[in-house]
Tab-separated table of C-alpha atoms in Angstrom:
chain	number	residue	atom	x	y	z
A	78	MET	CA	79.177	78.047	118.413
A	79	GLN	CA	81.267	78.424	121.424
A	80	THR	CA	79.503	80.434	124.491
A	81	TYR	CA	81.518	82.245	126.789
A	82	ASP	CA	79.691	83.744	129.923
A	83	LEU	CA	82.014	86.912	130.690
A	84	GLU	CA	80.459	87.532	133.915
A	85	ALA	CA	81.042	83.959	135.247
A	86	GLU	CA	84.255	83.101	133.758
A	87	GLY	CA	85.957	86.287	133.717
A	88	LEU	CA	87.788	88.453	131.388
A	89	ARG	CA	91.247	86.985	131.544
A	90	GLY	CA	90.095	83.660	130.842
A	91	LEU	CA	88.072	84.949	127.702
A	92	ASN	CA	91.138	86.889	126.181
A	93	SER	CA	93.383	83.997	126.982
A	94	THR	CA	91.123	81.738	124.993
A	95	LEU	CA	90.497	83.760	122.068
A	96	GLN	CA	94.291	84.498	121.870
A	97	LYS	CA	95.145	80.704	121.564
A	98	GLN	CA	92.904	80.443	118.601
A	99	SER	CA	95.074	79.783	115.243
A	100	GLY	CA	94.390	79.383	111.552
A	101	GLU	CA	93.846	75.687	112.165
A	102	THR	CA	90.961	75.864	114.531
A	103	ASN	CA	87.649	74.380	114.213
A	104	GLN	CA	86.131	76.603	116.897
A	105	THR	CA	85.625	79.458	114.524
A	106	ASN	CA	82.480	81.061	116.131
A	107	TRP	CA	82.177	82.369	119.382
A	108	GLN	CA	79.570	84.294	121.580
A	109	VAL	CA	80.406	86.434	124.439
A	110	ILE	CA	77.397	86.862	126.871
A	111	ASN	CA	77.142	89.247	129.725
A	112	PRO	CA	79.729	91.728	128.659
A	113	LYS	CA	78.145	94.551	131.205
A	114	GLY	CA	80.382	97.081	129.756
A	115	SER	CA	83.494	95.361	130.489
A	116	HIS	CA	86.731	96.886	129.293
A	117	ALA	CA	89.235	95.340	126.844
A	118	ILE	CA	87.080	92.473	125.648
A	119	ALA	CA	88.462	90.472	122.617
A	120	VAL	CA	91.812	92.255	122.433
A	121	GLY	CA	94.938	90.918	120.569
A	122	LEU	CA	93.169	88.261	118.568
A	123	ASP	CA	95.139	86.856	115.705
A	124	ALA	CA	93.093	84.196	113.980
A	125	PRO	CA	90.238	84.139	111.283
A	126	ILE	CA	87.717	83.467	114.046
A	127	GLU	CA	84.104	85.207	114.711
A	128	VAL	CA	83.299	86.820	117.938
A	129	THR	CA	79.990	87.963	118.903
A	130	VAL	CA	79.447	90.239	121.776
A	131	LYS	CA	75.901	90.289	122.981
A	132	GLY	CA	75.758	93.585	124.711
A	133	SER	CA	77.774	96.983	125.102
A	134	THR	CA	81.276	97.096	126.165
A	135	GLY	CA	83.789	99.452	127.880
A	136	TYR	CA	86.940	100.893	126.670
A	137	TYR	CA	89.459	99.262	123.988
A	138	CYS	CA	87.435	96.425	122.662
A	139	ALA	CA	88.719	94.659	120.029
A	140	GLY	CA	91.933	96.516	120.231
A	141	MET	CA	95.056	95.194	118.100
A	142	ASN	CA	92.994	92.933	116.164
A	143	GLN	CA	94.337	90.736	113.241
A	144	GLN	CA	92.226	88.637	110.987
A	145	ALA	CA	89.276	88.234	113.384
A	146	THR	CA	85.892	89.540	112.644
A	147	ILE	CA	84.375	91.058	115.900
A	148	LYS	CA	80.785	92.038	116.141
A	149	VAL	CA	79.408	94.046	119.177
A	150	GLU	CA	75.347	94.007	119.466
A	151	GLY	CA	75.468	97.375	121.484
A	152	SER	CA	77.630	100.152	122.077
A	153	VAL	CA	81.297	100.680	122.787
A	154	GLY	CA	83.509	102.964	124.986
A	155	PRO	CA	86.670	104.860	123.914
A	156	GLY	CA	89.229	103.190	121.808
A	157	VAL	CA	87.356	100.467	119.871
A	158	ALA	CA	89.695	98.675	117.390
A	159	GLU	CA	92.736	100.846	118.581
A	160	ASN	CA	95.868	99.836	116.602
A	161	MET	CA	93.854	97.419	114.404
A	162	MET	CA	96.058	95.641	111.956
A	163	SER	CA	93.310	93.687	109.658
A	164	GLY	CA	89.800	91.902	109.875
A	165	GLN	CA	86.758	93.369	110.571
A	166	VAL	CA	84.943	95.106	113.686
A	167	ILE	CA	81.244	96.073	113.539
A	168	ILE	CA	79.506	97.858	116.095
A	169	ASP	CA	75.670	97.909	116.133
A	170	GLY	CA	75.330	101.008	118.088
A	171	ASP	CA	77.344	104.163	119.108
A	172	ALA	CA	81.312	104.584	119.898
A	173	SER	CA	82.864	106.658	122.064
A	174	GLN	CA	86.024	108.904	121.582
A	175	TYR	CA	89.079	107.657	119.401
A	176	ALA	CA	87.484	104.880	117.560
A	177	GLY	CA	89.849	103.088	115.224
A	178	ALA	CA	92.725	105.243	116.716
A	179	THR	CA	96.219	104.447	115.008
A	180	GLY	CA	94.572	101.625	113.046
A	181	HIS	CA	97.264	100.210	110.486
A	182	GLY	CA	94.317	98.054	108.347
A	183	GLY	CA	91.245	96.071	108.442
A	184	LEU	CA	87.589	97.730	108.428
A	185	LEU	CA	86.054	99.402	111.255
A	186	VAL	CA	81.900	99.746	110.922
A	187	ILE	CA	80.060	101.875	113.369
A	188	LYS	CA	76.457	101.708	112.629
A	189	GLY	CA	75.426	104.577	115.078
A	190	ASN	CA	77.398	107.740	115.698
A	191	ALA	CA	81.141	108.210	116.688
A	192	SER	CA	82.210	110.845	119.149
A	193	SER	CA	85.311	112.921	118.932
A	194	ARG	CA	88.837	112.016	117.508
A	195	CYS	CA	87.335	109.008	115.358
A	196	GLY	CA	90.201	107.944	113.327
A	197	ILE	CA	92.872	109.919	115.036
A	198	SER	CA	96.238	109.142	113.664
A	199	MET	CA	94.773	106.398	111.394
A	200	LYS	CA	97.673	104.493	109.282
A	201	GLY	CA	95.806	102.569	106.887
A	202	ILE	CA	92.453	101.305	108.346
A	203	ASP	CA	89.265	101.972	106.652
A	204	ILE	CA	86.422	103.113	109.058
A	205	VAL	CA	82.724	103.491	107.797
A	206	VAL	CA	80.204	105.577	110.346
A	207	HIS	CA	76.658	105.332	109.503
A	208	GLY	CA	75.871	108.283	111.493
A	209	ASP	CA	77.644	111.490	112.678
A	210	ILE	CA	81.199	112.033	114.111
A	211	GLY	CA	82.625	114.472	116.563
A	212	HIS	CA	85.306	117.087	116.610
A	213	MET	CA	88.770	116.578	115.805
A	214	SER	CA	88.157	113.328	113.910
A	215	ALA	CA	91.010	112.068	111.417
A	216	PHE	CA	93.404	114.194	113.504
A	217	MET	CA	96.968	113.550	111.974
A	218	ALA	CA	95.368	110.618	109.937
A	219	GLN	CA	98.123	109.485	107.789
A	220	ALA	CA	96.699	106.548	105.411
A	221	GLY	CA	93.341	105.031	104.981
A	222	ASN	CA	89.718	105.970	104.492
A	223	LEU	CA	87.201	107.512	106.710
A	224	VAL	CA	83.682	107.523	105.323
A	225	VAL	CA	80.901	109.397	107.211
A	226	CYS	CA	77.279	109.039	106.215
A	227	GLY	CA	76.216	111.795	108.568
A	228	ASP	CA	77.822	115.063	109.764
A	229	ALA	CA	81.212	115.795	110.953
A	230	GLY	CA	82.131	118.142	113.938
A	231	ASP	CA	84.634	120.950	114.422
A	232	ALA	CA	88.461	120.637	112.885
A	233	LEU	CA	87.908	117.635	110.649
A	234	GLY	CA	90.989	116.354	109.314
A	235	ASP	CA	93.174	118.840	111.398
A	236	SER	CA	97.013	118.249	110.546
A	237	LEU	CA	96.063	115.626	107.990
A	238	TYR	CA	98.620	113.577	106.004
A	239	GLU	CA	97.441	111.494	103.274
A	240	ALA	CA	94.282	109.598	104.675
A	241	ARG	CA	91.304	110.240	102.367
A	242	LEU	CA	87.888	111.692	103.898
A	243	PHE	CA	84.700	111.263	102.605
A	244	VAL	CA	81.653	113.126	104.207
A	245	ARG	CA	77.977	112.706	103.205
A	246	GLY	CA	76.652	115.456	105.405
A	247	SER	CA	77.757	118.874	106.733
A	248	VAL	CA	81.232	119.605	108.265
A	249	LYS	CA	80.916	121.942	111.030
A	250	SER	CA	84.765	123.170	110.275
A	251	LEU	CA	87.859	121.944	108.648
A	252	GLY	CA	91.107	121.722	110.604
A	253	ALA	CA	94.296	123.186	109.576
A	254	ASP	CA	95.740	122.220	106.249
A	255	CYS	CA	92.542	120.164	105.493
A	256	VAL	CA	90.598	121.069	102.337
A	257	GLU	CA	87.879	119.626	100.127
A	258	LYS	CA	89.208	118.090	97.177
A	259	GLU	CA	87.687	116.744	93.794
A	260	LEU	CA	85.624	113.307	94.034
A	261	ARG	CA	87.373	111.472	91.097
A	262	PRO	CA	86.426	108.154	89.581
A	263	GLU	CA	88.759	106.207	91.520
A	264	HIS	CA	87.392	107.612	94.720
A	265	TYR	CA	83.768	106.539	93.515
A	266	GLU	CA	85.232	103.167	93.453
A	267	ILE	CA	86.593	103.118	96.742
A	268	LEU	CA	83.384	104.540	98.317
A	269	LYS	CA	81.042	102.056	96.664
A	270	ASP	CA	83.264	99.005	97.795
A	271	LEU	CA	83.518	100.517	101.348
A	272	LEU	CA	79.845	101.390	101.615
A	273	ASP	CA	78.963	97.975	100.107
A	274	ARG	CA	80.978	96.265	102.833
A	275	ALA	CA	79.619	98.130	105.401
A	276	GLY	CA	76.094	97.558	104.603
A	277	SER	CA	75.009	101.185	103.742
A	278	ASP	CA	72.545	102.308	101.143
A	279	ALA	CA	74.261	105.750	100.767
A	280	LYS	CA	75.474	106.640	97.130
A	281	PRO	CA	79.099	107.851	96.678
A	282	GLU	CA	77.793	110.594	94.577
A	283	GLU	CA	76.469	112.201	97.702
A	284	PHE	CA	79.781	112.320	99.439
A	285	LYS	CA	82.226	115.152	99.316
A	286	ARG	CA	86.046	114.412	99.488
A	287	TYR	CA	88.424	116.052	101.858
A	288	GLY	CA	92.290	115.756	102.137
A	289	SER	CA	95.405	117.589	103.126
A	290	ALA	CA	96.504	120.803	101.414
A	291	ARG	CA	100.203	119.439	102.046
A	292	GLN	CA	101.395	122.684	103.336
A	293	LEU	CA	102.153	121.599	106.985
A	294	TYR	CA	104.009	118.528	107.106
A	295	ASN	CA	107.290	116.643	106.023
A	296	PHE	CA	105.913	113.267	104.955
A	297	ASP	CA	106.876	111.127	101.752
A	298	VAL	CA	103.778	109.035	100.846
A	299	ASP	CA	106.207	106.448	99.113
A	300	LYS	CA	107.684	105.729	102.568
A	301	SER	CA	104.201	105.845	104.484
A	302	ALA	CA	104.809	102.171	105.589
A	303	ALA	CA	107.698	103.388	107.816
A	304	TYR	CA	105.627	105.605	109.857
């Protein structure tokens, strides 16, 4: 395992080193110590490596991730896994606002709570939150799955497109054009897979599904990859 002391060696060197890794590297396991809430840790990675951050981070941790598995042993600031394309990002603690914003793919797991606007404008990412989420989550969410094992705040799924929202607890209020929908067998399978991958012991039958009433938008689901 490669160990990088962020306090001693600096953020620019860390990200440059990690971004240089490729699919052929034999340095596949990295440990980042002394993050001390630094911003933009482990951004823009594009290799099947594993990075463990030993402590809490600031904003935009693991942004634009591709292929890598990034684990934070602490909490994260705003915009974790923003514009994520693939791979996994796992947060042991809580996440601040707009976690997983505009994410196109991959899996984001938050083992604590997430603040407001979780999954805003998500475009294919899967997000599993073990705790609660704040207001305006999944605002204008286009594709992907948001799974909430706790409660959801106000205006869930406001102006939603075709993302699927699953909430185990209560929903304070639904946003414009978001409605409760039937939980069909195919949704049970999606939920079971995501909960298993996220390490949650919640049961699919404990959730309700929410989605778009399709009354507000001009959107062709067959062309979703173009948006």
